[in-house]
PDB file of C-alpha atoms in Angstrom:
ATOM      1  CA  MET A 273       7.824   2.734  13.407  1.00 90.00           C
ATOM      2  CA  ARG A 274      10.305   1.219  10.940  1.00 90.00           C
ATOM      3  CA  GLN A 275       8.588  -2.168  11.130  1.00 92.00           C
ATOM      4  CA  MET A 276       5.163  -0.616  10.522  1.00 94.00           C
ATOM      5  CA  LEU A 277       6.477   1.255   7.491  1.00 94.00           C
ATOM      6  CA  GLY A 278       8.053  -1.934   6.097  1.00 94.00           C
ATOM      7  CA  ASP A 279       4.829  -3.881   6.606  1.00 95.00           C
ATOM      8  CA  PHE A 280       2.818  -1.130   4.915  1.00 96.00           C
ATOM      9  CA  ILE A 281       5.128  -1.005   1.889  1.00 95.00           C
ATOM     10  CA  ASN A 282       5.150  -4.807   1.581  1.00 94.00           C
ATOM     11  CA  GLN A 283       1.330  -4.896   1.673  1.00 95.00           C
ATOM     12  CA  ILE A 284       1.134  -2.298  -1.094  1.00 95.00           C
ATOM     13  CA  LEU A 285       3.649  -4.222  -3.241  1.00 93.00           C
ATOM     14  CA  SER A 286       1.740  -7.470  -2.665  1.00 90.00           C
ATOM     15  CA  ALA A 287      -1.549  -5.832  -3.706  1.00 91.00           C
ATOM     16  CA  GLN A 288       0.073  -4.466  -6.841  1.00 89.00           C
ATOM     17  CA  ALA A 289       1.477  -7.908  -7.674  1.00 87.00           C
ATOM     18  CA  ASP A 290      -2.003  -9.415  -7.189  1.00 84.00           C
ATOM     19  CA  THR A 291      -3.377  -6.905  -9.684  1.00 83.00           C
ATOM     20  CA  VAL A 292      -0.659  -7.716 -12.224  1.00 81.00           C
ATOM     21  CA  CYS A 293      -1.203 -11.473 -11.766  1.00 80.00           C
ATOM     22  CA  GLY A 294      -4.958 -11.237 -12.096  1.00 77.00           C
ATOM     23  CA  ALA A 295      -5.524 -13.248  -8.882  1.00 77.00           C
ATOM     24  CA  ASP A 296      -4.860 -12.942  -5.151  1.00 75.00           C
ATOM     25  CA  TYR A 297      -1.836 -14.602  -3.541  1.00 77.00           C
ATOM     26  CA  GLY A 298      -2.367 -18.324  -3.022  1.00 74.00           C
ATOM     27  CA  THR A 299      -5.474 -18.603  -5.190  1.00 77.00           C
ATOM     28  CA  THR A 300      -6.102 -20.010  -8.626  1.00 76.00           C
ATOM     29  CA  SER A 301      -7.987 -18.206 -11.367  1.00 75.00           C
ATOM     30  CA  ASP A 302      -8.646 -18.569 -15.072  1.00 76.00           C
ATOM     31  CA  ASN A 303      -7.723 -14.886 -15.380  1.00 74.00           C
ATOM     32  CA  ARG A 304      -4.235 -15.408 -13.983  1.00 74.00           C
ATOM     33  CA  VAL A 305      -1.565 -14.288 -16.454  1.00 74.00           C
ATOM     34  CA  ASN A 306       1.541 -15.152 -14.411  1.00 79.00           C
ATOM     35  CA  HIS A 307       2.664 -16.599 -11.069  1.00 79.00           C
ATOM     36  CA  ARG A 308       4.656 -15.497  -8.057  1.00 79.00           C
ATOM     37  CA  ASN A 309       8.160 -16.850  -7.742  1.00 81.00           C
ATOM     38  CA  GLY A 310       9.453 -15.643  -4.371  1.00 85.00           C
ATOM     39  CA  TYR A 311      10.746 -12.205  -3.412  1.00 90.00           C
ATOM     40  CA  ARG A 312      13.690  -9.931  -4.045  1.00 92.00           C
ATOM     41  CA  HIS A 313      14.757  -8.288  -0.789  1.00 95.00           C
ATOM     42  CA  ARG A 314      15.972  -4.717  -1.072  1.00 95.00           C
ATOM     43  CA  ARG A 315      16.905  -2.087   1.465  1.00 96.00           C
ATOM     44  CA  LEU A 316      15.055   1.200   1.353  1.00 94.00           C
ATOM     45  CA  ASP A 317      16.537   4.199   3.177  1.00 95.00           C
ATOM     46  CA  THR A 318      13.873   6.389   4.795  1.00 93.00           C
ATOM     47  CA  GLN A 319      13.756   9.163   7.374  1.00 93.00           C
ATOM     48  CA  VAL A 320      12.927   6.597  10.089  1.00 92.00           C
ATOM     49  CA  GLY A 321      15.813   4.327   9.076  1.00 94.00           C
ATOM     50  CA  THR A 322      16.572   1.525   6.655  1.00 95.00           C
ATOM     51  CA  VAL A 323      13.598  -0.726   5.823  1.00 96.00           C
ATOM     52  CA  ASP A 324      13.821  -4.210   4.280  1.00 95.00           C
ATOM     53  CA  VAL A 325      11.345  -4.371   1.397  1.00 96.00           C
ATOM     54  CA  ALA A 326      10.263  -7.675  -0.172  1.00 94.00           C
ATOM     55  CA  ILE A 327       9.546  -7.085  -3.869  1.00 92.00           C
ATOM     56  CA  PRO A 328       7.499  -9.953  -5.375  1.00 89.00           C
ATOM     57  CA  LYS A 329       9.077 -11.825  -8.285  1.00 86.00           C
ATOM     58  CA  LEU A 330       6.624 -12.832 -10.988  1.00 83.00           C
ATOM     59  CA  THR A 331       7.024 -15.332 -13.840  1.00 80.00           C
ATOM     60  CA  PRO A 332       6.916 -15.209 -16.821  1.00 71.00           C
ATOM     61  CA  ARG A 333       6.485 -11.430 -16.561  1.00 63.00           C
ATOM     62  CA  PHE A 334       8.486  -9.198 -14.261  1.00 59.00           C
ATOM     63  CA  PHE A 335       7.187  -6.720 -11.711  1.00 58.00           C
ATOM     64  CA  LEU A 336       8.466  -3.193 -11.327  1.00 60.00           C
ATOM     65  CA  PRO A 337       6.845  -1.308  -8.434  1.00 62.00           C
TER      66      PRO A 337
END
């Protein structure tokens, strides 16, 4: 259950980062306004336990979920 929740949250964060970037992960686009630069790993305490969340790092802009 914890793993499923972590995967779900990471997918949502990745989709949000794609929207901010203007292109999907791993693709090029003329509309792209910034690029991914790895992840910041954070722990999220939930009712099912602690989940490791990978928050995308974007450059030159930052990403706040």
